[in-house]
Amino acid sequence: MKVLVIGGGAREHALCRSLSLDPDVTALYCAPGNAGIAEVAELHPVDQLDGEAVARLATGLAADLVVVGPEAPLVAGVADAVRAVGIPCFGPSGEAARLEGSKAFAKDVMAAAGVPTARSYVCTTPAEIDEALDAFGAPYVVKDDGLAAGKGVVVTEDVEVARAHALACDRVVIEEFLDGPEVSLFAITDGVTVLPLQPAQDFKRALDGDEGPNTGGMGAYSPLPWADPKLVDEVMASVLQPTVDELRHRGTPFSGLLYAGLAITSRGVRVIEFNARFGDPETQVVLARLKTPLARVLLNSANGTLDCEPPLSWRDDAAVTVVVASHNYPGTPRTGDPIEGLDQVAALDAPHAYVLHAGTLREGDAVVSAGGRVLSVTATGADLAQARERAYAAVARIRLDGSQHRGDIALKAADAQG
């Protein structure tokens, strides 16, 4: 099978790494990719938001499967363009990807499907914004209705901060605050059959102790030793299957990766948000634990034959990912700084720890930073404590001027497991 992956972040590096280890994959391409992905896949330039350009590239490479990684190409309808030229594509249609592209649309689907979620208001005027903020009170949860690369949500005790964020958005969803720990649960679906993956937890705040501004994610771990063993079955029954069924009934079947961001509240599981693609950095830890070869599962999703797929097989190992970010992230990041120590990690820490590239470029013999989140250092171990130890040992070998990372990824869970 020849596979083309669209995207160039750590999520796509994690996907390419898993696909490169799959014996069914005879050729692996990525567009546009990054410096790390170049080590496992052949890179091609492409405008990833241009569906016709992606379809032309896939046709020219005689790809048997296209995997669209990021949300923006999915919402732009890139998967539709690929399918239109007769190539199977893993990823939802532009219509179905509205589940991530519009928070208001997602709320409407959840209401129709009876999926438990936070009470909310959709606001477009200052008066509606003030009314909604007043109705819920602090802490205020304000979400840009559209795509915002994981940074469109503000949770704050300060009503003026909440109002300012809301006024900066064309359309905004204001909702009640959900208490309790958060969980990310992915499921692969073909629009009918739903195949859940293992849950993970990510860390959105920039600083230790969940302080600082929201980011795209500073680390993740899996499994969740504190979670109810029945959690996956419960979410399948109350969230994932009803959502897939509702979209199919609307005539916009969802095929690809459905990501449920969940709060485990005192009143039960509630959906915080849906995404229409693998999450970053949770993908890094989930795929590190997946034993089942990936390509066939993604192809069965694309072809509508997921009912042929047996339950997924998982390693007992735990996995931890620590994100190394640029100076000033999540503000305007500094880029172009050389990254050193990658060879040392490869020589001294493999196979238990490895580096997945997010925002990197190769300039001659050097690899330099090219984004806010630069690297995802991922490690596995017999338990979370060992996986953490290996991940942070690898992080310590990496040198990137002004870089930052959290020191407490999976710390509480590891302590609880110990």
Coordinates of C-alpha atoms in Angstrom, one line a residue:
M1 CA 0.0 0.0 0.0
K2 CA 1.3 3.5 -0.9
V3 CA 0.2 6.1 1.6
L4 CA 0.2 9.9 1.4
V5 CA -0.1 11.8 4.7
I6 CA -1.1 15.5 4.5
G7 CA 0.3 17.8 7.2
G8 CA 3.6 18.8 8.8
G9 CA 3.3 18.6 12.6
A10 CA 4.1 16.2 15.4
R11 CA 0.7 14.5 14.9
E12 CA 1.7 13.7 11.3
H13 CA 5.1 12.6 12.4
A14 CA 3.5 10.2 14.8
L15 CA 1.2 8.9 12.0
C16 CA 4.1 8.6 9.6
R17 CA 6.2 6.8 12.2
S18 CA 3.4 4.2 12.8
L19 CA 2.8 3.8 9.1
S20 CA 6.5 3.4 8.4
L21 CA 6.6 0.4 10.8
D22 CA 3.6 -1.2 9.1
P23 CA 4.6 -4.1 6.8
D24 CA 1.6 -3.4 4.5
V25 CA 3.0 0.1 3.7
T26 CA 5.4 -0.2 0.7
A27 CA 5.8 3.5 0.1
L28 CA 5.2 6.5 2.4
Y29 CA 4.9 10.1 1.4
C30 CA 4.1 13.3 3.4
A31 CA 3.2 16.7 2.2
P32 CA 4.6 19.1 3.2
G33 CA 6.1 17.3 6.2
N34 CA 9.0 18.5 8.3
A35 CA 12.6 17.7 9.1
G36 CA 11.8 14.7 11.3
I37 CA 9.2 13.2 9.0
A38 CA 11.8 13.3 6.2
E39 CA 13.6 10.5 8.0
V40 CA 10.6 8.1 7.5
A41 CA 8.7 9.4 4.5
E42 CA 9.4 11.1 1.1
L43 CA 8.4 14.7 1.3
H44 CA 6.5 16.7 -1.3
P45 CA 5.6 20.4 -1.4
V46 CA 1.8 21.1 -1.5
D47 CA -0.7 23.7 -0.4
Q48 CA -2.5 21.5 2.1
L49 CA -5.7 23.7 1.9
D50 CA -5.9 23.2 -1.9
G51 CA -8.0 20.1 -2.5
E52 CA -7.2 19.9 -6.2
A53 CA -3.5 20.2 -5.6
V54 CA -3.6 17.4 -3.0
A55 CA -5.7 15.2 -5.3
R56 CA -3.2 15.8 -8.2
L57 CA -0.3 14.9 -5.9
A58 CA -2.0 11.7 -4.7
T59 CA -2.8 10.8 -8.3
G60 CA 0.7 11.4 -9.5
L61 CA 2.1 9.3 -6.6
A62 CA -0.4 6.5 -7.4
A63 CA -1.4 6.6 -3.7
D64 CA -3.7 3.9 -2.4
L65 CA -4.7 5.9 0.6
V66 CA -4.5 9.6 1.6
V67 CA -4.5 10.5 5.3
V68 CA -5.4 14.1 6.1
G69 CA -3.9 15.1 9.4
P70 CA -4.9 18.7 10.3
E71 CA -8.3 20.2 10.8
A72 CA -8.1 23.1 8.4
P73 CA -7.7 21.0 5.2
L74 CA -10.6 18.8 6.4
V75 CA -12.9 21.8 7.0
A76 CA -11.8 23.1 3.5
G77 CA -13.0 19.9 1.9
V78 CA -9.6 18.4 0.9
A79 CA -10.9 14.8 1.7
D80 CA -13.8 15.4 -0.7
A81 CA -11.4 16.4 -3.5
V82 CA -9.3 13.3 -3.0
R83 CA -12.3 11.0 -3.0
A84 CA -13.6 12.7 -6.2
V85 CA -10.6 11.4 -8.1
G86 CA -11.2 7.8 -6.8
I87 CA -8.6 7.6 -4.1
P88 CA -9.6 6.4 -0.6
C89 CA -9.1 9.1 1.9
F90 CA -9.0 8.9 5.7
G91 CA -10.8 12.0 7.0
P92 CA -14.3 13.4 7.0
S93 CA -16.0 15.4 4.3
G94 CA -16.0 19.2 4.6
E95 CA -19.7 19.1 5.7
A96 CA -19.0 16.5 8.4
A97 CA -15.9 18.3 9.6
R98 CA -18.1 21.2 10.6
L99 CA -18.3 19.1 13.8
E100 CA -15.0 20.8 14.6
G101 CA -15.2 23.8 12.3
S102 CA -18.3 25.2 14.1
K103 CA -18.9 24.9 17.8
A104 CA -22.5 25.9 17.3
F105 CA -23.0 23.1 14.7
A106 CA -21.5 20.6 17.1
K107 CA -23.9 21.7 19.9
D108 CA -26.8 21.3 17.5
V109 CA -25.7 17.8 16.6
M110 CA -25.3 16.9 20.3
A111 CA -28.7 18.2 21.2
A112 CA -30.3 16.1 18.4
A113 CA -28.4 13.0 19.4
G114 CA -29.0 13.3 23.1
V115 CA -25.2 13.6 23.8
P116 CA -24.5 15.1 27.3
T117 CA -22.6 18.4 27.1
A118 CA -22.4 21.8 28.8
R119 CA -25.4 24.2 28.6
S120 CA -24.5 27.0 26.2
Y121 CA -25.5 30.1 24.3
V122 CA -24.4 31.0 20.7
C123 CA -23.8 34.8 20.7
T124 CA -23.2 37.3 17.8
T125 CA -23.9 40.7 19.5
P126 CA -22.4 42.4 22.6
A127 CA -25.8 42.3 24.3
E128 CA -26.1 38.5 23.8
I129 CA -22.5 38.1 25.1
D130 CA -23.3 40.1 28.3
E131 CA -26.5 38.2 28.8
A132 CA -24.7 34.8 28.5
L133 CA -21.8 35.8 30.7
D134 CA -24.2 37.0 33.4
A135 CA -26.3 33.8 33.1
F136 CA -23.4 31.4 33.8
G137 CA -21.1 33.5 36.0
A138 CA -17.5 32.6 36.8
P139 CA -15.5 30.7 35.8
Y140 CA -16.4 31.9 32.3
V141 CA -15.9 29.6 29.3
V142 CA -15.8 31.4 26.0
K143 CA -15.1 29.6 22.7
D144 CA -14.6 31.0 19.2
D145 CA -17.2 29.3 17.0
G146 CA -14.6 28.6 14.2
L147 CA -11.2 27.0 14.0
A148 CA -8.5 28.6 16.1
A149 CA -5.7 26.0 16.2
G150 CA -6.5 24.9 19.7
K151 CA -6.2 28.5 21.1
G152 CA -9.8 29.8 20.6
V153 CA -11.0 28.9 24.1
V154 CA -10.6 31.2 27.2
V155 CA -11.5 30.0 30.7
T156 CA -11.2 32.8 33.2
E157 CA -12.6 34.2 36.4
D158 CA -12.3 37.7 35.0
V159 CA -15.4 38.8 33.2
E160 CA -13.6 41.6 31.3
V161 CA -11.1 39.1 29.9
A162 CA -14.0 36.8 28.9
R163 CA -15.9 39.7 27.3
A164 CA -12.8 40.9 25.4
H165 CA -12.3 37.4 23.9
A166 CA -15.9 37.1 23.0
L167 CA -16.0 40.5 21.3
A168 CA -12.9 39.5 19.2
C169 CA -14.8 36.6 17.7
D170 CA -17.4 36.9 14.9
R171 CA -19.5 34.2 16.5
V172 CA -18.9 32.8 20.0
V173 CA -20.2 30.0 22.1
I174 CA -20.4 30.8 25.8
E175 CA -21.1 27.8 28.1
E176 CA -21.2 26.6 31.7
F177 CA -18.0 25.5 33.3
L178 CA -17.5 21.8 33.6
D179 CA -15.8 20.5 36.7
G180 CA -13.6 17.4 36.9
P181 CA -10.7 16.0 35.0
E182 CA -10.5 16.1 31.2
V183 CA -10.1 13.1 28.9
S184 CA -9.4 12.7 25.2
L185 CA -11.0 9.7 23.5
F186 CA -10.4 9.0 19.8
A187 CA -12.5 6.7 17.7
I188 CA -12.0 5.6 14.1
T189 CA -15.3 5.4 12.2
D190 CA -16.5 4.7 8.6
G191 CA -19.8 6.5 9.3
V192 CA -21.5 3.4 10.7
T193 CA -19.0 1.3 12.7
V194 CA -17.1 3.0 15.5
L195 CA -13.8 1.6 16.8
P196 CA -12.6 3.4 20.0
L197 CA -8.9 3.9 20.8
Q198 CA -7.4 4.1 24.3
P199 CA -8.1 7.3 26.3
A200 CA -5.4 9.9 26.9
Q201 CA -5.1 13.1 28.9
D202 CA -3.4 16.3 27.6
F203 CA -2.1 19.4 29.3
K204 CA -3.4 22.6 27.7
R205 CA -1.9 25.3 30.0
A206 CA 1.6 26.6 29.2
L207 CA 3.1 26.3 32.7
D208 CA 3.4 23.7 35.5
G209 CA 0.4 23.3 37.8
D210 CA -1.9 24.2 35.0
E211 CA -1.0 27.9 35.2
G212 CA -0.5 30.3 32.3
P213 CA -2.3 30.7 29.0
N214 CA -4.0 28.0 26.9
T215 CA -1.9 26.4 24.3
G216 CA -2.3 23.7 21.6
G217 CA -1.1 21.2 24.2
M218 CA 2.1 20.9 26.2
G219 CA 2.1 17.1 26.8
A220 CA 0.0 14.0 27.2
Y221 CA 0.0 10.5 28.7
S222 CA -1.8 7.2 28.3
P223 CA -3.3 5.0 29.9
L224 CA -5.3 6.8 32.6
P225 CA -4.9 4.7 35.8
W226 CA -7.5 6.8 37.6
A227 CA -10.2 6.4 35.0
D228 CA -13.2 4.0 35.4
P229 CA -12.5 0.8 33.4
K230 CA -15.9 1.2 31.9
L231 CA -15.2 4.7 30.6
V232 CA -14.6 3.7 27.0
D233 CA -17.8 1.6 26.8
E234 CA -19.8 4.4 28.4
V235 CA -18.5 7.1 26.0
M236 CA -19.1 4.8 23.1
A237 CA -22.7 4.3 24.1
S238 CA -23.6 7.9 25.2
V239 CA -21.3 10.0 22.9
L240 CA -19.5 8.4 20.0
Q241 CA -22.1 6.1 18.4
P242 CA -25.0 8.5 18.8
T243 CA -23.0 11.3 17.2
V244 CA -22.0 9.1 14.2
D245 CA -25.6 7.9 13.9
E246 CA -27.0 11.4 14.0
L247 CA -24.6 12.7 11.3
R248 CA -25.4 9.7 9.0
H249 CA -29.2 10.4 9.5
R250 CA -28.5 14.0 8.4
G251 CA -27.0 12.8 5.2
T252 CA -23.5 13.9 6.1
P253 CA -21.9 10.7 7.4
F254 CA -18.7 11.2 9.4
S255 CA -15.8 9.0 8.2
G256 CA -12.4 9.3 9.7
L257 CA -11.2 10.2 13.3
L258 CA -13.8 11.4 15.7
Y259 CA -12.1 13.0 18.8
A260 CA -14.3 13.6 21.9
G261 CA -12.8 16.0 24.4
L262 CA -14.6 15.0 27.7
A263 CA -15.0 16.3 31.2
I264 CA -15.6 13.6 33.9
T265 CA -17.9 15.8 36.0
S266 CA -19.7 15.1 39.3
R267 CA -22.8 14.6 37.2
G268 CA -21.2 12.2 34.8
V269 CA -19.3 12.4 31.4
R270 CA -19.9 15.6 29.4
V271 CA -18.5 16.5 26.0
I272 CA -16.4 19.7 26.0
E273 CA -15.8 19.6 22.3
F274 CA -15.4 17.4 19.2
N275 CA -12.5 17.4 16.8
A276 CA -12.5 15.9 13.3
R277 CA -9.0 14.6 13.4
F278 CA -6.3 13.0 15.6
G279 CA -5.4 15.3 18.5
D280 CA -2.0 16.7 19.1
P281 CA -0.2 15.8 21.4
E282 CA -2.5 12.9 22.4
T283 CA -1.9 11.0 19.1
Q284 CA 1.8 10.7 20.1
V285 CA 1.0 8.6 23.2
V286 CA -2.0 6.7 21.8
L287 CA -0.1 5.5 18.7
A288 CA 2.9 4.6 20.9
R289 CA 0.7 2.0 22.6
L290 CA -1.1 0.7 19.5
K291 CA -0.1 -2.8 18.5
T292 CA -2.5 -3.3 15.5
P293 CA -0.8 -2.1 12.2
L294 CA -2.4 1.2 11.4
A295 CA -2.7 1.3 7.6
R296 CA -5.3 -1.4 7.2
V297 CA -7.5 0.2 9.9
L298 CA -7.4 3.6 8.2
L299 CA -8.1 2.1 4.8
N300 CA -11.1 0.1 6.1
S301 CA -12.4 3.4 7.6
A302 CA -12.0 5.1 4.2
N303 CA -13.6 2.3 2.3
G304 CA -16.6 1.8 4.6
T305 CA -15.5 -1.7 5.7
L306 CA -14.6 -1.1 9.3
D307 CA -17.0 -3.8 10.4
C308 CA -14.4 -6.3 9.1
E309 CA -11.9 -5.0 11.5
P310 CA -11.3 -6.9 14.8
P311 CA -10.9 -5.0 18.1
L312 CA -7.7 -3.1 18.2
S313 CA -4.7 -4.6 20.1
W314 CA -2.8 -2.5 22.6
R315 CA 0.6 -2.8 24.4
D316 CA 0.6 -2.8 28.2
D317 CA 3.2 -0.1 28.2
A318 CA 2.5 3.4 29.4
A319 CA 3.4 6.4 27.2
V320 CA 4.3 10.0 28.0
T321 CA 4.9 12.9 25.6
V322 CA 6.6 16.2 26.6
V323 CA 6.3 19.1 24.2
V324 CA 9.4 21.4 23.7
A325 CA 8.1 24.8 22.7
S326 CA 9.7 27.9 21.3
H327 CA 10.6 31.1 23.3
N328 CA 7.4 33.1 23.9
Y329 CA 4.9 30.4 22.9
P330 CA 1.9 30.5 22.8
G331 CA 2.5 34.2 21.9
T332 CA 4.4 34.9 18.6
P333 CA 7.1 32.3 18.8
R334 CA 10.8 32.9 18.0
T335 CA 11.9 30.7 15.1
G336 CA 15.1 29.9 13.2
D337 CA 17.0 28.7 16.3
P338 CA 19.2 25.6 15.8
I339 CA 18.2 22.4 17.6
E340 CA 20.9 20.2 19.0
G341 CA 21.0 16.9 20.8
L342 CA 18.6 15.0 18.4
D343 CA 21.4 12.6 17.4
Q344 CA 22.1 11.9 21.1
V345 CA 18.5 11.0 21.8
A346 CA 18.5 8.6 18.8
A347 CA 21.7 7.0 19.9
L348 CA 21.2 6.8 23.6
D349 CA 17.4 6.6 24.3
A350 CA 15.9 4.6 21.4
P351 CA 13.8 2.5 21.2
H352 CA 12.1 3.6 24.4
A353 CA 12.3 7.3 23.8
Y354 CA 12.2 9.2 20.5
V355 CA 11.6 12.7 19.1
L356 CA 8.6 13.6 17.0
H357 CA 9.1 16.9 15.1
A358 CA 6.3 19.6 15.1
G359 CA 7.7 22.9 14.0
T360 CA 11.1 22.2 12.4
L361 CA 13.0 22.9 9.2
R362 CA 16.2 21.5 7.8
E363 CA 18.7 24.2 6.8
G364 CA 21.8 22.5 5.4
D365 CA 23.1 20.1 8.0
A366 CA 21.2 21.9 10.8
V367 CA 17.6 21.4 12.1
V368 CA 16.0 24.7 13.2
S369 CA 12.8 25.7 15.0
A370 CA 10.0 26.8 12.7
G371 CA 6.9 27.1 14.9
G372 CA 5.5 27.4 18.4
R373 CA 5.5 23.8 19.4
V374 CA 8.8 22.5 18.1
L375 CA 9.2 18.9 19.3
S376 CA 7.2 16.1 21.0
V377 CA 9.6 14.0 23.0
T378 CA 7.8 10.6 23.5
A379 CA 8.7 7.7 25.7
T380 CA 7.2 4.3 26.7
G381 CA 7.8 2.4 29.9
A382 CA 6.4 -0.4 32.1
D383 CA 4.4 2.3 33.9
L384 CA 3.9 6.0 33.8
A385 CA 6.8 6.7 36.2
Q386 CA 9.2 4.9 33.9
A387 CA 7.8 6.5 30.8
R388 CA 8.1 9.9 32.4
E389 CA 11.7 9.3 33.5
R390 CA 12.7 8.3 30.0
A391 CA 10.9 11.2 28.4
Y392 CA 12.5 13.8 30.6
A393 CA 15.9 12.2 30.3
A394 CA 15.6 12.6 26.5
V395 CA 14.3 16.2 26.9
A396 CA 17.4 17.0 28.9
R397 CA 19.6 16.1 25.9
I398 CA 17.9 18.6 23.6
R399 CA 19.3 22.1 23.3
L400 CA 17.1 24.9 21.8
D401 CA 17.8 28.4 22.9
G402 CA 15.0 30.0 24.9
S403 CA 12.9 26.8 24.7
Q404 CA 10.3 25.9 27.4
H405 CA 8.6 22.7 28.5
R406 CA 6.4 21.6 31.4
G407 CA 8.0 19.5 34.1
D408 CA 4.8 18.0 35.5
I409 CA 3.4 16.0 32.6
A410 CA 1.7 12.9 34.0
L411 CA 3.2 13.5 37.4
K412 CA 0.0 13.2 39.4
A413 CA -1.1 10.1 37.5
A414 CA 2.3 8.5 37.9
D415 CA 2.2 9.1 41.7
A416 CA -1.3 7.7 41.8
Q417 CA -0.2 4.6 39.9
G418 CA 2.8 4.2 42.2

